[in-house]
PDB file of C-alpha atoms and ligand atoms in Angstrom:
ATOM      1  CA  UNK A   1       0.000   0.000   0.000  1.00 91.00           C
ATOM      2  CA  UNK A   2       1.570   3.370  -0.918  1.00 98.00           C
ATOM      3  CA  UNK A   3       2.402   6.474   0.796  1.00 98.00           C
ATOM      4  CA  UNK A   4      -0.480   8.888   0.223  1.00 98.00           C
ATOM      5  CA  UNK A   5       1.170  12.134  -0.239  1.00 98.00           C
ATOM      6  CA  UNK A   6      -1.104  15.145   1.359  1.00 98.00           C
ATOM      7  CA  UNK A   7      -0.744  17.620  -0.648  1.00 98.00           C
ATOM      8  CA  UNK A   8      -3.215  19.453   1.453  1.00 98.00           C
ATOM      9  CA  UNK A   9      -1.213  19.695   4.860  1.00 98.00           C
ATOM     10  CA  UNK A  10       1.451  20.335   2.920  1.00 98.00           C
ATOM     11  CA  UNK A  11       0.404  23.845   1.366  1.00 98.00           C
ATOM     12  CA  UNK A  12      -0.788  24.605   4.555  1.00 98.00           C
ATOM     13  CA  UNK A  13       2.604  24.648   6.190  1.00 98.00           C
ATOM     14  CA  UNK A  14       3.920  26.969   2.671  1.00 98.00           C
ATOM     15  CA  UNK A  15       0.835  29.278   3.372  1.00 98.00           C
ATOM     16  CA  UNK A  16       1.177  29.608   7.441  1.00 98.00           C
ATOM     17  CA  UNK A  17       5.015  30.418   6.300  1.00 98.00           C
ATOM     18  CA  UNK A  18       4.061  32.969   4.091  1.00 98.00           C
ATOM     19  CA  UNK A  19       1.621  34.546   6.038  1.00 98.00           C
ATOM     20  CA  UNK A  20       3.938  35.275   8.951  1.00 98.00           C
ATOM     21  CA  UNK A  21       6.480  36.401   6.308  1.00 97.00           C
ATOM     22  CA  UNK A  22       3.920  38.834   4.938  1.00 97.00           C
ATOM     23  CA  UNK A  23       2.627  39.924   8.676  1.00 97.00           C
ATOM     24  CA  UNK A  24       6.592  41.610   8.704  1.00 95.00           C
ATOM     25  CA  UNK A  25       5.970  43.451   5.794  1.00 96.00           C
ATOM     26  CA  UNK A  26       4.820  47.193   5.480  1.00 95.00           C
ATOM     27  CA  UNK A  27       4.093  47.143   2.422  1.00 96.00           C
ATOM     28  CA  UNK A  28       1.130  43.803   1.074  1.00 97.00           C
ATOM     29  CA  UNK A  29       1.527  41.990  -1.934  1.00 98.00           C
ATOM     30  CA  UNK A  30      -0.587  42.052  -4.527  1.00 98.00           C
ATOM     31  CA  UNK A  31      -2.361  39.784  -6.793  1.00 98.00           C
ATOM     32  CA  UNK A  32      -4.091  40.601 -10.054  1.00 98.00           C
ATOM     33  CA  UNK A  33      -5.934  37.480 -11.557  1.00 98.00           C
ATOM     34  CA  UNK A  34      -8.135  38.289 -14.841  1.00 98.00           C
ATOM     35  CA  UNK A  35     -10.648  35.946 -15.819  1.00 98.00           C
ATOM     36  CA  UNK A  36     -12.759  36.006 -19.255  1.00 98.00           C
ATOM     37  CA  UNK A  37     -16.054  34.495 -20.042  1.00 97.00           C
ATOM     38  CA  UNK A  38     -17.940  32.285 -17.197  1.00 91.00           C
ATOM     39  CA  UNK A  39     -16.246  28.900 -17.241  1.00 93.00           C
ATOM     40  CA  UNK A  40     -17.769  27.136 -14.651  1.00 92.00           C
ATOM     41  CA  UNK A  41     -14.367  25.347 -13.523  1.00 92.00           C
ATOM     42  CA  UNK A  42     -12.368  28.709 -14.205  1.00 96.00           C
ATOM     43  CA  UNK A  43     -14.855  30.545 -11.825  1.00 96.00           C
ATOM     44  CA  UNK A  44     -14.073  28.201  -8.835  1.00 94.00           C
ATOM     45  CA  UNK A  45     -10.392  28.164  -9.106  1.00 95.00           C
ATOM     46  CA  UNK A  46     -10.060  32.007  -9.643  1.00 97.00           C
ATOM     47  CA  UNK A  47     -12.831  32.105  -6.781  1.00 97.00           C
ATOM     48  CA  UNK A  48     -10.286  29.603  -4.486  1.00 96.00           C
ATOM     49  CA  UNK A  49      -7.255  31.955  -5.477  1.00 97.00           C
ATOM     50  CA  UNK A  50      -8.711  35.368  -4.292  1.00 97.00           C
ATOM     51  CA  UNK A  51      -9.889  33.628  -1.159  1.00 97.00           C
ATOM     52  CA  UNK A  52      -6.336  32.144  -0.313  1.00 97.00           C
ATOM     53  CA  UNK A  53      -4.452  35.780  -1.120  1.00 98.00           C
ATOM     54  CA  UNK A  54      -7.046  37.096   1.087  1.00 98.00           C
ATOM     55  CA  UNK A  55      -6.182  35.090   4.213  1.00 97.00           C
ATOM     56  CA  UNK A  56      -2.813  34.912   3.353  1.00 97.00           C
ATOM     57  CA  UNK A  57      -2.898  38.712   3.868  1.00 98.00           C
ATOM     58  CA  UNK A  58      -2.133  39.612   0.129  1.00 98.00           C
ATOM     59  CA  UNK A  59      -3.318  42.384  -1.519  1.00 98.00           C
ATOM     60  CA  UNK A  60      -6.779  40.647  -4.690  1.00 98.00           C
ATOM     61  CA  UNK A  61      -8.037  42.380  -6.898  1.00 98.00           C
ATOM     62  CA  UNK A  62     -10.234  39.655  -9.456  1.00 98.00           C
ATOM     63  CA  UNK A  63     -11.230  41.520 -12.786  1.00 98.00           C
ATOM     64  CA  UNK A  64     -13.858  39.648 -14.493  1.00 98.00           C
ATOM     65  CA  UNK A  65     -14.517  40.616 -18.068  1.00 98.00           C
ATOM     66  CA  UNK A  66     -17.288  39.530 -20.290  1.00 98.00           C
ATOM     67  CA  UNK A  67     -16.982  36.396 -22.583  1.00 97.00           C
ATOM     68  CA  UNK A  68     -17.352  39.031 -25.968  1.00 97.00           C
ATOM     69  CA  UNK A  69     -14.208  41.428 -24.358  1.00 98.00           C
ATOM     70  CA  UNK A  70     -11.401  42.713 -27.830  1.00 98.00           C
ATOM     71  CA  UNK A  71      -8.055  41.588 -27.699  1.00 98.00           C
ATOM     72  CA  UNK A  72      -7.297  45.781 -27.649  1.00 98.00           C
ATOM     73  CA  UNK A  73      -9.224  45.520 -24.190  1.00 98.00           C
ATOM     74  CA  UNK A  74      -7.739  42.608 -22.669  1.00 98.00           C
ATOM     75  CA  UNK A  75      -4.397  44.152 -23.601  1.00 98.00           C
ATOM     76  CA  UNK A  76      -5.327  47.520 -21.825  1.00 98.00           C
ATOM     77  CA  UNK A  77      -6.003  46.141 -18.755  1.00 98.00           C
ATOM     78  CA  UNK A  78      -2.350  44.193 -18.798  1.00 98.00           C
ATOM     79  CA  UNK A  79      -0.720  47.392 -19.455  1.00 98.00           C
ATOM     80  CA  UNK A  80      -2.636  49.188 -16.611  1.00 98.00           C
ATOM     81  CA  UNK A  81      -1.522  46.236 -14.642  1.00 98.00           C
ATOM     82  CA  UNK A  82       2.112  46.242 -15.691  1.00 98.00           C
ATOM     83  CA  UNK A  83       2.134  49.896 -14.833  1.00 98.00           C
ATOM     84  CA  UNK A  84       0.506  49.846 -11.733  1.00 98.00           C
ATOM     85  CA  UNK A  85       2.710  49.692  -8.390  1.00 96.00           C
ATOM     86  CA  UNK A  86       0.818  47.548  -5.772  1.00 96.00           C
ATOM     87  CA  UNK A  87       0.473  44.958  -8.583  1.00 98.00           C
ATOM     88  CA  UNK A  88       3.106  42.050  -8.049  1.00 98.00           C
ATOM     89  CA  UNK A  89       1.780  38.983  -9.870  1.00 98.00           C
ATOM     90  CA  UNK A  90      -1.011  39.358 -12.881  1.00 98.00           C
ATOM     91  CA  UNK A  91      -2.286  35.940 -13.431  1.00 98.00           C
ATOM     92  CA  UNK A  92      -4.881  35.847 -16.560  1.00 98.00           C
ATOM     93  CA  UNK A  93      -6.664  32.428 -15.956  1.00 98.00           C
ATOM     94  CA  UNK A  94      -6.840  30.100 -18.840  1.00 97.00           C
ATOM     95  CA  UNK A  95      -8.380  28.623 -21.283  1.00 96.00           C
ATOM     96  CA  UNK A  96      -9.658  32.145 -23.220  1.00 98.00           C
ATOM     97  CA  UNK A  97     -12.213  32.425 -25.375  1.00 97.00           C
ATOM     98  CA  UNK A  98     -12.031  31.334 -28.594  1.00 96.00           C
ATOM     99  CA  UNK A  99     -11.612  34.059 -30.476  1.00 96.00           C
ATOM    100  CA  UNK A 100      -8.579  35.220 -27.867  1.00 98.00           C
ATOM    101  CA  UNK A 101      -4.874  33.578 -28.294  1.00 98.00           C
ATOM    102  CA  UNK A 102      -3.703  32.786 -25.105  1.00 98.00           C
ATOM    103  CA  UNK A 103      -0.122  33.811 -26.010  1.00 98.00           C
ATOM    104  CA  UNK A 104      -0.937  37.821 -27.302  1.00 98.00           C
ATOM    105  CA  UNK A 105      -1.580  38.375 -23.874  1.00 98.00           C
ATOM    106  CA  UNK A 106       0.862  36.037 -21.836  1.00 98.00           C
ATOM    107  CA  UNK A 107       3.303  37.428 -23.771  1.00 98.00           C
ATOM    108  CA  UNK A 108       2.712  41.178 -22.982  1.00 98.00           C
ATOM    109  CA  UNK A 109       2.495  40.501 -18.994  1.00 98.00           C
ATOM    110  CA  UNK A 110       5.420  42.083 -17.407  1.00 98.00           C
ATOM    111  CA  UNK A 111       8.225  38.978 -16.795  1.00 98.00           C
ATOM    112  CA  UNK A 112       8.666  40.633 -13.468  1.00 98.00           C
ATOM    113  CA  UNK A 113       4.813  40.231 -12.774  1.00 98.00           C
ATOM    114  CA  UNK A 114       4.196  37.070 -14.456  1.00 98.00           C
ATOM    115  CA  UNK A 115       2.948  34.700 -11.350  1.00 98.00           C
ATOM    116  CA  UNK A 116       2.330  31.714 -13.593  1.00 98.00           C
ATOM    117  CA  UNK A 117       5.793  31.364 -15.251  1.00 98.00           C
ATOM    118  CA  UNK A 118       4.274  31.776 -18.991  1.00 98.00           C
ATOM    119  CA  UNK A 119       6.272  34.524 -20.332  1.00 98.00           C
ATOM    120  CA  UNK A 120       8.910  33.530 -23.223  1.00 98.00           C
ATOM    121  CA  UNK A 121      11.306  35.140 -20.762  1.00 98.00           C
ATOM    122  CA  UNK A 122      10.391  32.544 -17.523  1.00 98.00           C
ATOM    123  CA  UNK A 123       9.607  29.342 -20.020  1.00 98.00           C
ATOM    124  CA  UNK A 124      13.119  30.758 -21.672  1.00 98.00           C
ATOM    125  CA  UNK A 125      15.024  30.844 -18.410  1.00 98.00           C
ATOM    126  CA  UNK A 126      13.521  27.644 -17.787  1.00 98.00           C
ATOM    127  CA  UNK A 127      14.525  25.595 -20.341  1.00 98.00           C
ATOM    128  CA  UNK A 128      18.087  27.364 -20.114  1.00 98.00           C
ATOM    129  CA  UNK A 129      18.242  25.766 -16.687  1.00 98.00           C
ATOM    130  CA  UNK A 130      18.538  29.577 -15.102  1.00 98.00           C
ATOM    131  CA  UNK A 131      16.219  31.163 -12.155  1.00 98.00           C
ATOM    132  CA  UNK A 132      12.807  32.054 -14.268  1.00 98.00           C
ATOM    133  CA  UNK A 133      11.117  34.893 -12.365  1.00 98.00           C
ATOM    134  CA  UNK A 134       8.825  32.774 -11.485  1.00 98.00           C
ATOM    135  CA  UNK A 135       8.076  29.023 -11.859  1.00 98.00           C
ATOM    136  CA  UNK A 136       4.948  27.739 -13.244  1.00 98.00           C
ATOM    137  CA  UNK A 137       2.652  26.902  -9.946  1.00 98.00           C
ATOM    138  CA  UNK A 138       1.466  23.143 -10.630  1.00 98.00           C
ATOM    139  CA  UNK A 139       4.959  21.877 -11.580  1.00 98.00           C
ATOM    140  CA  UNK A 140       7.003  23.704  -9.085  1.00 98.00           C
ATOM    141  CA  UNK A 141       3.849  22.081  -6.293  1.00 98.00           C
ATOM    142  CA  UNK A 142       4.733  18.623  -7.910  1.00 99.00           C
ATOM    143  CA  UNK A 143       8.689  19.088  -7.445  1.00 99.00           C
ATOM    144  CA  UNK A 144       7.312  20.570  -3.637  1.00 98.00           C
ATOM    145  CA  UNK A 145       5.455  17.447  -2.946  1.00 98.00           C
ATOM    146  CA  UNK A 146       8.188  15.029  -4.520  1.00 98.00           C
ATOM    147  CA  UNK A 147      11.122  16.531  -2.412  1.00 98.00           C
ATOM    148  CA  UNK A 148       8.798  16.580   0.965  1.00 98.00           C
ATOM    149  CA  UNK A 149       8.534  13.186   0.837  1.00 98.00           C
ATOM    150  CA  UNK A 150      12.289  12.248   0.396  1.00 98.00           C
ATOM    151  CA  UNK A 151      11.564  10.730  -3.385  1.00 98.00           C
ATOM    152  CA  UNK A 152      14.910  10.829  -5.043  1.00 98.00           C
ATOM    153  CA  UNK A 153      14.656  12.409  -8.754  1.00 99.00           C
ATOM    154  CA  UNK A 154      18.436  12.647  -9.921  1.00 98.00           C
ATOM    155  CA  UNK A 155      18.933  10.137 -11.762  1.00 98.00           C
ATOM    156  CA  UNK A 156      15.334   8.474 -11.837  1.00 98.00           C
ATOM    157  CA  UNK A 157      13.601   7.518 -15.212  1.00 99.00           C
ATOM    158  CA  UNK A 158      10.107  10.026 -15.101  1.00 99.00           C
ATOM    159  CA  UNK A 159       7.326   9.747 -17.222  1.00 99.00           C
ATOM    160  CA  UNK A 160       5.199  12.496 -17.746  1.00 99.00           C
ATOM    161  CA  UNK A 161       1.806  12.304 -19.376  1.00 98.00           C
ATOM    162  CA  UNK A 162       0.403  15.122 -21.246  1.00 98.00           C
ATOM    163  CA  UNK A 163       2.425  17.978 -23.303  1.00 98.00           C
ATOM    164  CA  UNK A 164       0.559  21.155 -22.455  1.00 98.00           C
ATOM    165  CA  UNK A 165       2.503  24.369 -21.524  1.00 97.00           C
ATOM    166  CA  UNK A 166       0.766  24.354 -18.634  1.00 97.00           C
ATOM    167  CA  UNK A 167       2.234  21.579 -16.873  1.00 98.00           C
ATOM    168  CA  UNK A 168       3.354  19.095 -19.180  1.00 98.00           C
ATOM    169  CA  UNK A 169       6.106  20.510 -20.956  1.00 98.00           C
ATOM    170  CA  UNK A 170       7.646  22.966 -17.653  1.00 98.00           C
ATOM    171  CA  UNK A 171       7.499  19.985 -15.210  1.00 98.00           C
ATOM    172  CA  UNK A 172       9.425  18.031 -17.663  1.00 98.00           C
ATOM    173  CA  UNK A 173      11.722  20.588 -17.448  1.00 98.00           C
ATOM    174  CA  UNK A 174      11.801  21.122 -13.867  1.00 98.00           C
ATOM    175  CA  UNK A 175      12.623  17.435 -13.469  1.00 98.00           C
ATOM    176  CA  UNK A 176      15.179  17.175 -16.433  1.00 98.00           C
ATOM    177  CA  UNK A 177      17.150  20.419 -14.207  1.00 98.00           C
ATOM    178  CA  UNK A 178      17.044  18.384 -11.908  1.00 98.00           C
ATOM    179  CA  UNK A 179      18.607  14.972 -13.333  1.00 98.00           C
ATOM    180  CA  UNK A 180      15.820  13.257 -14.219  1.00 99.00           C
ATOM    181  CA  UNK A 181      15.818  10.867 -17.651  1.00 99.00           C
ATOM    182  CA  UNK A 182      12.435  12.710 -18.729  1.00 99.00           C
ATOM    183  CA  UNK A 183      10.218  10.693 -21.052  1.00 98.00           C
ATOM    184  CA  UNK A 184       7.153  13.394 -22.260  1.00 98.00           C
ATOM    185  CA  UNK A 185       4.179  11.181 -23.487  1.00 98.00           C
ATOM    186  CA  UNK A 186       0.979  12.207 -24.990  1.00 98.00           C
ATOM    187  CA  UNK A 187      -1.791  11.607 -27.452  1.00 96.00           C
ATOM    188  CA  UNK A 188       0.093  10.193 -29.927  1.00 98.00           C
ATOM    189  CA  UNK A 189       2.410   8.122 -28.063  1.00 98.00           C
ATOM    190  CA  UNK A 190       2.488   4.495 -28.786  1.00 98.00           C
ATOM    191  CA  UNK A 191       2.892   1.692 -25.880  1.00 97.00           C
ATOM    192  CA  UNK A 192       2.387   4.176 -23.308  1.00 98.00           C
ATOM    193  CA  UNK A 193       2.603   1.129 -20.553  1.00 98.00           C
ATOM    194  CA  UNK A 194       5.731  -0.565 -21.766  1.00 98.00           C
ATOM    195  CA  UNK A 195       6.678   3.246 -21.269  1.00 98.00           C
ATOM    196  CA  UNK A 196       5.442   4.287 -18.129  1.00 98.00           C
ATOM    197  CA  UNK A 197       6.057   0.629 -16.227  1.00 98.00           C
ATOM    198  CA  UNK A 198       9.883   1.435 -16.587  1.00 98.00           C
ATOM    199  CA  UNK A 199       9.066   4.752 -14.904  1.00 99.00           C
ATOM    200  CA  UNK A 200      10.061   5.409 -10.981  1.00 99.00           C
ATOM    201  CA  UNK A 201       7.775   8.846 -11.370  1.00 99.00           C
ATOM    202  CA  UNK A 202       4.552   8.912 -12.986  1.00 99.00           C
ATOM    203  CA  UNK A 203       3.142  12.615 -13.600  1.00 98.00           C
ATOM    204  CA  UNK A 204      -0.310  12.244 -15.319  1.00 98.00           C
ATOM    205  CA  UNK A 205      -1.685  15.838 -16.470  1.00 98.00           C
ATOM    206  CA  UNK A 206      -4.148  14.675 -19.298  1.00 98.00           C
ATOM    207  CA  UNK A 207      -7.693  15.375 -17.600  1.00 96.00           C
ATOM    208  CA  UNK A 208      -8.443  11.740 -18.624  1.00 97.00           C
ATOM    209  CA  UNK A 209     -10.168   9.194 -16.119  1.00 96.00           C
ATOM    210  CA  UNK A 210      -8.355   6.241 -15.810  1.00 95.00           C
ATOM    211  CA  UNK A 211      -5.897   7.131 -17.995  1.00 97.00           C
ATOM    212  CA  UNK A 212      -3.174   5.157 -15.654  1.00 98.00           C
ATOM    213  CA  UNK A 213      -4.170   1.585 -14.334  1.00 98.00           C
ATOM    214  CA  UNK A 214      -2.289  -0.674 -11.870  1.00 98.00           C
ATOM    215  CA  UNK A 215      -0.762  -2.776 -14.946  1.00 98.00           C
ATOM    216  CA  UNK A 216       0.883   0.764 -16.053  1.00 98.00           C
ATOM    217  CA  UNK A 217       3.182   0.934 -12.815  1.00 98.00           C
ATOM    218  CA  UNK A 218       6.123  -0.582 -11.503  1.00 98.00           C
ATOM    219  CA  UNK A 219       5.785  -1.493  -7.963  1.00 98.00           C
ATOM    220  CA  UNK A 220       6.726   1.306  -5.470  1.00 98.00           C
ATOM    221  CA  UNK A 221       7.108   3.840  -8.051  1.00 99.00           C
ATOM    222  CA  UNK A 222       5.699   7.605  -7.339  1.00 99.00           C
ATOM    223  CA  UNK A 223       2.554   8.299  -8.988  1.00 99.00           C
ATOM    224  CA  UNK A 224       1.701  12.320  -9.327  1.00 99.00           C
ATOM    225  CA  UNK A 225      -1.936  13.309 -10.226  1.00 98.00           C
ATOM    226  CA  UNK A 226      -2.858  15.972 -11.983  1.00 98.00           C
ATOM    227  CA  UNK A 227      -6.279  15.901 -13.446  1.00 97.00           C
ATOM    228  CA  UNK A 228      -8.687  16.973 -12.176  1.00 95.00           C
ATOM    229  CA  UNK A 229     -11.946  15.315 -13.473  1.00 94.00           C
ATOM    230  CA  UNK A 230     -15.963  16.195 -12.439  1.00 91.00           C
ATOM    231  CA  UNK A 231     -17.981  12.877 -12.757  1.00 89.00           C
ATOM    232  CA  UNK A 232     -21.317  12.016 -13.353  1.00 90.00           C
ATOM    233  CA  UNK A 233     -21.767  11.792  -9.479  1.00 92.00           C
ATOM    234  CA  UNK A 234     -20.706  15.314  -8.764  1.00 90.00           C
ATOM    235  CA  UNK A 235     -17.528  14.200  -7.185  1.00 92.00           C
ATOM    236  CA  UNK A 236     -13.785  14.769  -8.248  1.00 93.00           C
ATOM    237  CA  UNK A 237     -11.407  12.493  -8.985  1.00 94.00           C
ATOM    238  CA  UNK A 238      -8.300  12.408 -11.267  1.00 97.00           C
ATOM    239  CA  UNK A 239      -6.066  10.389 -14.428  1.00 98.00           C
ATOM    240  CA  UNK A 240      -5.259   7.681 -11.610  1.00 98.00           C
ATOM    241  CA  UNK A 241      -7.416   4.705 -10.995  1.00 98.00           C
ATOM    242  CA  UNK A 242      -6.736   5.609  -7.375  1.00 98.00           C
ATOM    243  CA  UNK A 243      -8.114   2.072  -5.807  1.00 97.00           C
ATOM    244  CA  UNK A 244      -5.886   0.093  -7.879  1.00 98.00           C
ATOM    245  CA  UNK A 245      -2.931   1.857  -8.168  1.00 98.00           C
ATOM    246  CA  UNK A 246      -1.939   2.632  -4.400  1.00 98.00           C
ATOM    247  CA  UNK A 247      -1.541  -1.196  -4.133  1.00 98.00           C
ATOM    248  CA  UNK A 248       1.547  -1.376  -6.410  1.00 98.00           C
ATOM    249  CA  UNK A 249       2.643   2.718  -6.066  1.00 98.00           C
ATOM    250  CA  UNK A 250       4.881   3.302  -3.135  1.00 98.00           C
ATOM    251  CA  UNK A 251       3.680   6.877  -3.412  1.00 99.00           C
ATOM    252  CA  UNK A 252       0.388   8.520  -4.418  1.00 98.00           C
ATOM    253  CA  UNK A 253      -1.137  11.836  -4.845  1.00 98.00           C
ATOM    254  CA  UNK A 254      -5.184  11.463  -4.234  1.00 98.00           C
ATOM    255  CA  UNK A 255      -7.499  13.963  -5.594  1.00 97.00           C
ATOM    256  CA  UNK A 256      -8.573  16.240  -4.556  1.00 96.00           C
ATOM    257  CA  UNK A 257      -5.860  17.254  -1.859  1.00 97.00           C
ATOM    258  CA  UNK A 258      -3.179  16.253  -3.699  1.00 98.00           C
ATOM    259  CA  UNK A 259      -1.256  18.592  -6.351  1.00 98.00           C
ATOM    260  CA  UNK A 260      -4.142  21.033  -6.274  1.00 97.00           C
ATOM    261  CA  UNK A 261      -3.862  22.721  -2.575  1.00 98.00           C
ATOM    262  CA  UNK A 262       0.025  22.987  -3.716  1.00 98.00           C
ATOM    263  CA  UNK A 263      -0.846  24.784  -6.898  1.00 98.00           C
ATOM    264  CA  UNK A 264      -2.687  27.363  -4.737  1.00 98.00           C
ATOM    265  CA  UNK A 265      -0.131  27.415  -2.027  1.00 98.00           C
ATOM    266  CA  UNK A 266       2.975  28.202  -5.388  1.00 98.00           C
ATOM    267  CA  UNK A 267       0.883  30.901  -6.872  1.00 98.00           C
ATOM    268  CA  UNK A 268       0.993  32.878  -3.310  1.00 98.00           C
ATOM    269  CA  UNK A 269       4.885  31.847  -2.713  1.00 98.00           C
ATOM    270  CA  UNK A 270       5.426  33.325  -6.543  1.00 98.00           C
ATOM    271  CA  UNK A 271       3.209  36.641  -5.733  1.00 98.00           C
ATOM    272  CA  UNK A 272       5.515  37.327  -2.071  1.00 98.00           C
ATOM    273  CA  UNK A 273       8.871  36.499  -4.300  1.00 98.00           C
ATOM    274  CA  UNK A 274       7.974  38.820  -7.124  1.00 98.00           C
ATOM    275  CA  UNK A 275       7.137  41.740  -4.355  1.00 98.00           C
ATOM    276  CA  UNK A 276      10.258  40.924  -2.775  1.00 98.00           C
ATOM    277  CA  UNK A 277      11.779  41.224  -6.342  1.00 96.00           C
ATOM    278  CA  UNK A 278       9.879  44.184  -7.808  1.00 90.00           C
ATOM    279  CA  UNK A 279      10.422  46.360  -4.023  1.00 85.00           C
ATOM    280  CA  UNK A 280      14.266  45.403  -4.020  1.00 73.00           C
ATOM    281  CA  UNK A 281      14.105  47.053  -7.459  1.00 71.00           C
ATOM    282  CA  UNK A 282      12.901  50.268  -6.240  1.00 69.00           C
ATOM    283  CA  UNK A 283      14.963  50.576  -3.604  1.00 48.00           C
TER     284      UNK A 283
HETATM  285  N1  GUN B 301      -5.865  27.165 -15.918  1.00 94.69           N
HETATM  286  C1  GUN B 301      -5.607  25.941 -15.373  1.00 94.69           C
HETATM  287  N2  GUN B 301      -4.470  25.974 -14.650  1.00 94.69           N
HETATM  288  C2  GUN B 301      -4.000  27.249 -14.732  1.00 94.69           C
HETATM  289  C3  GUN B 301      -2.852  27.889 -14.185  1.00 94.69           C
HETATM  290  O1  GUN B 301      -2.014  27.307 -13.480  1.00 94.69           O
HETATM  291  N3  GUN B 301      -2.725  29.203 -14.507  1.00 94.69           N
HETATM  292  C4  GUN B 301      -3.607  29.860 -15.304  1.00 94.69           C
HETATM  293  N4  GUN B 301      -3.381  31.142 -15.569  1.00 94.69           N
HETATM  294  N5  GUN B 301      -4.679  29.284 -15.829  1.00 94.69           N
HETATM  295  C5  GUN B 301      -4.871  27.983 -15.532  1.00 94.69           C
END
């Protein structure tokens, strides 16, 4: 039976951190988190994320903007953003609308303000293997919960599942910095369980149910879940047939209280670093 890793008590202990850091502070942080249109699963998270900057003592300011808004719009409220002082992190929640491209305005967020890690300049610096601004929250939570627990990654053979630019493609990185042998698998990948049952870390971040079964996994390997799926019952659960899989895993991440608490918990541990950063810059 495997470790279950909780994710949940361990944000806690990053937040209760950062909120006595930020009780020394004169001046708050501040958050900025745009959201567009009325996706029901957007609405909670950005909901969750205001609510957590709030009691961690953070300056939140949500701007919700109609589904219909112009790209000219969108990008006039980043520039006010980018411009305006008490502003440390600007986090524009995704997916967009259709008719917006995610990267006109991820691009144009200052790298100094960007709390998810999505500018050119942080994805740059992260591939480069140099200090990004700030990391990407999900896959710096996943290295968070992988070094709490002791699990070795230098020289490991990890298998992540999913290719987005979300989380696929920077945790692969994060874990390649960090000695890894990475394999990235996805949609088109063939044999994905003669892949993934040579793997010691399984990172599944496809949204699928049941994308990885207990004949996918090599005993005691570490198995990191990222989807996060609503089914028909209401409830949520994630990519990892849970039940069978903690029988051969020798660590698990449930959902929920798994990676999601630490994505949370990132996103305010990016916002105090880039107020740190952006007042040592005014000194
Ligand atoms: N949508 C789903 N996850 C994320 C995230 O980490 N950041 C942003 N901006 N949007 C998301």
């Amino acid at each position: 039976m495997a470790t279950i890793i909780d994710g949940k008590k361990c944000a806690e202990k990053i937040l209760d951190d950062i909120k006595n850091r930020v009780s020394n502070l004169t001046q708050k942080p501040g958050l900025s988190v745009i959201l567009v249109g009325c996706d029901p699963a957007s609405s909670v998270y950005v909901k969750n994320k205001e609510k957590k900057a709030l009691e961690t003592g953070f300056n939140s300011s949500v701007y919700k903007l109609p589904e219909n808004i112009t790209k000219e719009e969108l990008l006039a409220l980043i520039e006010k953003l980018n411009k305006d002082d008490t502003v440390d992190g600007i986090l524009l929640q995704l997916p967009l609308p259709k008719h917006l491209n995610p990267s006109d305005f991820l691009d144009k967020i200052d790298p100094k303000k960007d709390v998810d890690g999505f500018h050119p300049v942080n994805s740059g610096k992260l591939l480069n293997n140099e200090k990004p601004y700030a990391i990407s929250c999900t896959p710096k939570g996943i290295i968070r919960l992988l070094e709490s627990y002791n699990i070795q990654i230098e020289g490991k053979n990890a298998v992540v599942i999913g290719r987005s630019n979300i989380v696929g493609k920077p945790v692969s990185m994060l874990l390649l910095n960090k000695n890894a042998t990475v394999t990235i698998a996805h949609s088109k990948t063939k044999n994905l369980s003669e892949i993934t049952k040579k793997a010691d870390i399984i990172i599944s971040a496809t949204g699928r149910a049941n994308m990885v079964t207990s004949d996918m996994v090599k005993e005691g390997a570490a198995v990191i879940d990222v989807g996060i799926i609503r089914g028909n019952d209401g409830k949520l659960k994630g990519d990892v047939d849970f039940n069978s899989v903690k029988d051969v895993a020798g660590f698990i991440t449930p959902v929920p209280g798994g990676v999601g608490p630490m994505t949370i918990a990132m996103l305010m541990e990016n916002t105090l670093e880039l107020h740190l950063l952006n007042k040592e810059n005014q000194r």
